[in-house]
PDB file of C-alpha atoms in Angstrom:
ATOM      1  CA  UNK A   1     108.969  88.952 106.145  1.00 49.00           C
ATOM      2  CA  UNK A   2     107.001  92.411 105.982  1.00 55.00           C
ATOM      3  CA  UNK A   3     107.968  94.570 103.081  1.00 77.00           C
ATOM      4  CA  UNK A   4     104.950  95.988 102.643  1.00 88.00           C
ATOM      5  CA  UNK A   5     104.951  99.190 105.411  1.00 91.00           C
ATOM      6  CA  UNK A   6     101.764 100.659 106.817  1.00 95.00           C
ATOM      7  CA  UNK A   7      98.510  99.357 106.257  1.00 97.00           C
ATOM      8  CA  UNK A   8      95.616 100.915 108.352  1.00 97.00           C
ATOM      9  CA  UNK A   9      92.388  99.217 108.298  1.00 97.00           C
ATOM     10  CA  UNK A  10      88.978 100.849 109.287  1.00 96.00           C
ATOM     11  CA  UNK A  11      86.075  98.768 110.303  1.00 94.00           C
ATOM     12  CA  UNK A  12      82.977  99.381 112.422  1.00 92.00           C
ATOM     13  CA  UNK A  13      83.352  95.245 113.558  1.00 92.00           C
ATOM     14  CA  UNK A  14      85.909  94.548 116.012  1.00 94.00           C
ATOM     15  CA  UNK A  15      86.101  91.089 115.036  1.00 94.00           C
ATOM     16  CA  UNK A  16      87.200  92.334 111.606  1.00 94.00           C
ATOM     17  CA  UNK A  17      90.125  94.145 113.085  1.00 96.00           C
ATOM     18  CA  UNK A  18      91.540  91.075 115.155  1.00 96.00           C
ATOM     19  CA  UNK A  19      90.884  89.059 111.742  1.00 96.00           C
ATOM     20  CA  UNK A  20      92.748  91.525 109.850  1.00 96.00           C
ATOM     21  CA  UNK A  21      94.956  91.764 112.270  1.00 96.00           C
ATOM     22  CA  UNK A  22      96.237  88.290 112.229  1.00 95.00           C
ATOM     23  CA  UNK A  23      96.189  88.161 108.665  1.00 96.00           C
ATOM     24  CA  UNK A  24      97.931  91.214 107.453  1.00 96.00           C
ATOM     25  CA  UNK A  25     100.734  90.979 110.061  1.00 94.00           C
ATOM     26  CA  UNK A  26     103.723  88.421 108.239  1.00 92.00           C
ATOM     27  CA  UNK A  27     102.814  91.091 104.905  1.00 94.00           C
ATOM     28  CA  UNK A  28     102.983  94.510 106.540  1.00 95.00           C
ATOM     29  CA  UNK A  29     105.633  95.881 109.025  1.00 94.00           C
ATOM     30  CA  UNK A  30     102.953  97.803 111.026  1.00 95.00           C
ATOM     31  CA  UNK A  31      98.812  97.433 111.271  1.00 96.00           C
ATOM     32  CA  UNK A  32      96.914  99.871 112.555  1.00 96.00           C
ATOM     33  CA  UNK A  33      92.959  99.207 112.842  1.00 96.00           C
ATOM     34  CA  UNK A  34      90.117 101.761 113.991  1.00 96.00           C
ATOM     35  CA  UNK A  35      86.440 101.289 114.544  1.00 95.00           C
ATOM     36  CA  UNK A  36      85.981 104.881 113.878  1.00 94.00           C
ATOM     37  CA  UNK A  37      85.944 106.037 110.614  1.00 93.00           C
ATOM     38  CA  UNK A  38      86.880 109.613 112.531  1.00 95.00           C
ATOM     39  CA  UNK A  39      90.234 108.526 113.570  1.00 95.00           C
ATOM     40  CA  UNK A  40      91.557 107.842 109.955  1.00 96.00           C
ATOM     41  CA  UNK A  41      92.915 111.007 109.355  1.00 95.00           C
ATOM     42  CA  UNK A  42      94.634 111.550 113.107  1.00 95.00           C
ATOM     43  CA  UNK A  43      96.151 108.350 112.747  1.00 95.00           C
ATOM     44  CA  UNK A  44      97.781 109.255 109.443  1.00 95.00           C
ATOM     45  CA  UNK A  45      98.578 112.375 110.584  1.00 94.00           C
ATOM     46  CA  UNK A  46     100.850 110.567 113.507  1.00 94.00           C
ATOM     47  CA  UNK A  47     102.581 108.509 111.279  1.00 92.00           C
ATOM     48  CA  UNK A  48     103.059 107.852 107.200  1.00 94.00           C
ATOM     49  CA  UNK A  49     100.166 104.849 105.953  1.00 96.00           C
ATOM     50  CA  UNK A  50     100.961 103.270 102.837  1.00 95.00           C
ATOM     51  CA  UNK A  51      97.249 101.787 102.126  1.00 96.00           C
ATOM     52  CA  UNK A  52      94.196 101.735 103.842  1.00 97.00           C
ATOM     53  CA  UNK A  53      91.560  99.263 104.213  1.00 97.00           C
ATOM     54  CA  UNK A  54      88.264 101.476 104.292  1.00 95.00           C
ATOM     55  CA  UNK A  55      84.867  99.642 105.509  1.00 92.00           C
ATOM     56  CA  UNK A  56      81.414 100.909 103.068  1.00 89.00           C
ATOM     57  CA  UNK A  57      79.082 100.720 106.448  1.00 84.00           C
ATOM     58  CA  UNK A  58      79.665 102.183 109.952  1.00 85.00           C
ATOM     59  CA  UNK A  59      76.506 102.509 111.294  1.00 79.00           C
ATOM     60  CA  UNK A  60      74.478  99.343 112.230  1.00 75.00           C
ATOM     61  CA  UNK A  61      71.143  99.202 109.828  1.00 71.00           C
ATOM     62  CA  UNK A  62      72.718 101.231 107.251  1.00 70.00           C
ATOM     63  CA  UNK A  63      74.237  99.297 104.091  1.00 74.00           C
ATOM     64  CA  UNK A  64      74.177 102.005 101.750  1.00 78.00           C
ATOM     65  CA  UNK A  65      77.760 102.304 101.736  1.00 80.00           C
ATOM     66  CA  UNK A  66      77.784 106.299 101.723  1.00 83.00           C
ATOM     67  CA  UNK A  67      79.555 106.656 104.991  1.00 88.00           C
ATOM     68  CA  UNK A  68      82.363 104.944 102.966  1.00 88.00           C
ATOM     69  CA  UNK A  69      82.009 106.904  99.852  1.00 91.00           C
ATOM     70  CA  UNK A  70      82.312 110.108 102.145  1.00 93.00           C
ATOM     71  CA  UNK A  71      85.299 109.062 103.822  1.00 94.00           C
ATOM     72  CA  UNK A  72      86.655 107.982 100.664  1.00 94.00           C
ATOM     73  CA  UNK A  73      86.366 111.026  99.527  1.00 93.00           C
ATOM     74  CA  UNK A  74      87.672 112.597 102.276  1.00 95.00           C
ATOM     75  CA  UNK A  75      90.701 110.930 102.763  1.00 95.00           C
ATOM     76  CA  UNK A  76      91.771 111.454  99.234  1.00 93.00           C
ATOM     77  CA  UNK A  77      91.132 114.977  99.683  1.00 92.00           C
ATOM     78  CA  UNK A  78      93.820 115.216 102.116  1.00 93.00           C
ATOM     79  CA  UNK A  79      96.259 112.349 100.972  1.00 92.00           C
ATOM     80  CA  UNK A  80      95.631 111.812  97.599  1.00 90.00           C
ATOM     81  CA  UNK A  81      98.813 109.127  97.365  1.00 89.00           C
ATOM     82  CA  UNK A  82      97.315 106.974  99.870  1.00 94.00           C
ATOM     83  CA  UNK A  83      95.502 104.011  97.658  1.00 95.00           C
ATOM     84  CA  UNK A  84      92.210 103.072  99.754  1.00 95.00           C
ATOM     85  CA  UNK A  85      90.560  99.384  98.927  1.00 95.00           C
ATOM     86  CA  UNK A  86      87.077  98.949  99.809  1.00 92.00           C
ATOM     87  CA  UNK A  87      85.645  96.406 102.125  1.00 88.00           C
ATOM     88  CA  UNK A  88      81.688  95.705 102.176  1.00 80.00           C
ATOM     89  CA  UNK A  89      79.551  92.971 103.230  1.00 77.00           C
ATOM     90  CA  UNK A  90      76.753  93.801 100.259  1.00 67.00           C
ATOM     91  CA  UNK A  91      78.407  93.443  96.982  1.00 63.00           C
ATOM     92  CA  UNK A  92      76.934  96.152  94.741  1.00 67.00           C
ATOM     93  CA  UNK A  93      78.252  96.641  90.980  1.00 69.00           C
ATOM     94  CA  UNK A  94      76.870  99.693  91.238  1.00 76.00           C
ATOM     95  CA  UNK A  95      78.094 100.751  94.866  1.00 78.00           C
ATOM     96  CA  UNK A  96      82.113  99.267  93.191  1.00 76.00           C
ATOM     97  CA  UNK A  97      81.476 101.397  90.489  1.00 78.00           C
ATOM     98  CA  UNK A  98      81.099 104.836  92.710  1.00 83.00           C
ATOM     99  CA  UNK A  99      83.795 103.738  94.774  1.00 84.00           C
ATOM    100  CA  UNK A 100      86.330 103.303  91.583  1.00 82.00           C
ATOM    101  CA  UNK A 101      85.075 106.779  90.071  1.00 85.00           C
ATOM    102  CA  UNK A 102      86.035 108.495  93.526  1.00 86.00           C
ATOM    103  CA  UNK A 103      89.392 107.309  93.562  1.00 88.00           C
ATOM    104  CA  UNK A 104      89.049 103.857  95.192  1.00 91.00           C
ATOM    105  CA  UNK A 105      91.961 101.560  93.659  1.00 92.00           C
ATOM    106  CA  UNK A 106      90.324  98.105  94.505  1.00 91.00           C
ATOM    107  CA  UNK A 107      87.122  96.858  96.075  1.00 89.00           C
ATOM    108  CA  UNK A 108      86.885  93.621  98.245  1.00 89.00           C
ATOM    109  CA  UNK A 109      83.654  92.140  99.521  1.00 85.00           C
ATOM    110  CA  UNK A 110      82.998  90.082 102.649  1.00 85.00           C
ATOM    111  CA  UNK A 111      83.983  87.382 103.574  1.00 88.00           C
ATOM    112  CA  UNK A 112      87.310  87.646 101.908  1.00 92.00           C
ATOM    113  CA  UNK A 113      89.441  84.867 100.180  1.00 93.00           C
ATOM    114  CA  UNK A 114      92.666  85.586 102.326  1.00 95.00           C
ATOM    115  CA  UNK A 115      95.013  84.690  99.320  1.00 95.00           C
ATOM    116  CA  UNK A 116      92.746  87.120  97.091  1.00 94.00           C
ATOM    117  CA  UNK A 117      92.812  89.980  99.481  1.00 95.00           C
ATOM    118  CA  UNK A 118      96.711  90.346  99.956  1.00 95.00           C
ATOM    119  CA  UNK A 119      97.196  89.593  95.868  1.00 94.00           C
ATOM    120  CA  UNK A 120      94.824  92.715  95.660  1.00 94.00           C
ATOM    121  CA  UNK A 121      96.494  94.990  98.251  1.00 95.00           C
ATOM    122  CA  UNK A 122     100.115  94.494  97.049  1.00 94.00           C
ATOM    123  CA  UNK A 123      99.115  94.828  93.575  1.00 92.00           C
ATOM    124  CA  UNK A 124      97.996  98.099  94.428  1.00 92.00           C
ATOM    125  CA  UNK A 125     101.211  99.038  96.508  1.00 91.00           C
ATOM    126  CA  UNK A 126     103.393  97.457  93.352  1.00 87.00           C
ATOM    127  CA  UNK A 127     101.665  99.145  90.694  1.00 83.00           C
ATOM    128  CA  UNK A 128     101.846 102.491  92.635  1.00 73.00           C
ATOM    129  CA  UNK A 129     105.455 102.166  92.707  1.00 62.00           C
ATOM    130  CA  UNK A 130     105.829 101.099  88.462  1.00 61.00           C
ATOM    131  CA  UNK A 131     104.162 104.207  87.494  1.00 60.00           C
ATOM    132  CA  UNK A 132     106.983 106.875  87.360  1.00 61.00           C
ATOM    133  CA  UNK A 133     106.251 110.538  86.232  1.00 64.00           C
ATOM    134  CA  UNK A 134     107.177 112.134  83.169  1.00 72.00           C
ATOM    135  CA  UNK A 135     109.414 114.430  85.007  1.00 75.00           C
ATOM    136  CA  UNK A 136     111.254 111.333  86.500  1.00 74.00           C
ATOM    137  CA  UNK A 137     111.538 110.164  83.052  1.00 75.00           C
ATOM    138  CA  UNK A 138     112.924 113.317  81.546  1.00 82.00           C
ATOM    139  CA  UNK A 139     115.207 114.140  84.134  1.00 83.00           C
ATOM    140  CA  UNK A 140     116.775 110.307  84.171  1.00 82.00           C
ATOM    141  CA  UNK A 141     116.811 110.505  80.214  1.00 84.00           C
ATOM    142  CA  UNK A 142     118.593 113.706  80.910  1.00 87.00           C
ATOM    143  CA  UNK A 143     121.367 112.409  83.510  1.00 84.00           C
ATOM    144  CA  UNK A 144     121.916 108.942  80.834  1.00 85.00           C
ATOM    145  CA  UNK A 145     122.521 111.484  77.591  1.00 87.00           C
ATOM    146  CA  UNK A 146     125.205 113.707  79.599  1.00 88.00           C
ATOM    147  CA  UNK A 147     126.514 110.648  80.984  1.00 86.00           C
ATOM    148  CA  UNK A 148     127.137 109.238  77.474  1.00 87.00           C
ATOM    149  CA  UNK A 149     128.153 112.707  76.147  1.00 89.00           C
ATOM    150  CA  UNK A 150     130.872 113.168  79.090  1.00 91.00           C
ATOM    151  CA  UNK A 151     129.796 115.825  80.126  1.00 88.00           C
ATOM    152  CA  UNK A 152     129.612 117.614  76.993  1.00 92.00           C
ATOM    153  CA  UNK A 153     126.624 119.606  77.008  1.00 91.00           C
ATOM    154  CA  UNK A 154     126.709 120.818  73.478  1.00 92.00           C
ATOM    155  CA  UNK A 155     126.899 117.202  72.548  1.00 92.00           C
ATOM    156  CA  UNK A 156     124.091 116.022  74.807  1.00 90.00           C
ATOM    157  CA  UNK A 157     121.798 119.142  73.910  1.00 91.00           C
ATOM    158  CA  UNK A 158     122.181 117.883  70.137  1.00 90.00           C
ATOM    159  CA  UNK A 159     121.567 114.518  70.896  1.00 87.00           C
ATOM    160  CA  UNK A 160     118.320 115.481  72.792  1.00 87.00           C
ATOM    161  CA  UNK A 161     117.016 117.740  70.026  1.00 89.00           C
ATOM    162  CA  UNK A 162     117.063 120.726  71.997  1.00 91.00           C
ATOM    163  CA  UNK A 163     118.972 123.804  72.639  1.00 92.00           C
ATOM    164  CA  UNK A 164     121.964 124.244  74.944  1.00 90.00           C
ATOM    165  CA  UNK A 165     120.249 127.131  76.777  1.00 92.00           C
ATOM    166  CA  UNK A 166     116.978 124.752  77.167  1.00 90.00           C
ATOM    167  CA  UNK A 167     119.054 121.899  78.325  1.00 90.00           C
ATOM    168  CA  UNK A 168     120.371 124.291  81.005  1.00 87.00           C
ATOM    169  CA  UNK A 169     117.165 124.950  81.898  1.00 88.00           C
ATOM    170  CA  UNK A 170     116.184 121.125  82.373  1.00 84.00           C
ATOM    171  CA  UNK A 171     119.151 120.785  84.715  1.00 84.00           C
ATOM    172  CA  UNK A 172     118.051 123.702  86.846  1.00 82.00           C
ATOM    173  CA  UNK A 173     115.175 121.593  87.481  1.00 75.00           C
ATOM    174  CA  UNK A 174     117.319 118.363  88.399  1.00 68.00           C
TER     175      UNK A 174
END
């Protein structure tokens, strides 16, 4: 059963794709796969991606991993919600390291454990969904204190520590 949404996976080897392909498919309701690191952000501008699957190396010869560190960079430049997971063939401490300080939230090296790969990408997509803002927490903290007050906003404004006139000023915000 997929619960897991959109995963897109770019990867210079087509082999890779169908691999991926196969794999990912009973976890994720849809799998989208380029070869062209240029695509990523068309693709998620057609439809919503809930994690992406980002290759190190594009070009053949180069194992530097800087064409994924730019596209990294770029992608979180312009959806900074979207977790990416590296993918690499040369496992570098140093080269996980850069990708984790730009933003990456995982790194996976080739060839993949299948079992370890999806444990790592719905880790990702669970913790992303745990974390809750402060705002979230205010605002439910809020709704539960006016609930238990009746309605009373004098009452719940007391039991908050705050004023009335600041507690109508959270709920303008709600």
């Amino acid at each position: 059963m997929s619960t897991y949404g959109t995963i897109l996976v770019a990867d210079d080897n087509a082999a890779i794709l169908t691999a991926m392909k196969y794999l990912l498919t009973d976890t994720f309701e849809h799998v989208l796969t380029t070869t062209q690191p240029e695509d990523i952000l068309k693709l998620m501008a057609q439809q919503p991606v809930d994690i992406i699957l980002l290759d190190m190396n594009f070009t053949l010869g180069v194992n530097t991993g800087s064409e994924g560190l730019f596209w990294l960079r770029t992608i979180r430049k312009h959806h900074p919600q979207t977790p990416v997971v590296l993918l690499t063939a040369y496992a570098d401490v140093n080269l996980a390291v850069k990708g984790l300080k730009n933003g990456a939230a995982d790194f996976v090296t080739k060839p993949w454990d299948n079992d370890e790969l999806l444990r790592k990408l719905k880790d990702v997509l669970d913790m992303r969904h745990e974390i809750v803002s402060l705002d979230e927490v205010e605002k439910e903290h809020i709704r539960r204190t006016i609930d238990h007050c009746h309605g009373n906003l004098s009452q719940a404004a007391e039991l908050l520590g705050i004023t009335r006139q600041t507690l109508y000023n959270k709920m303008k915000r709600l």
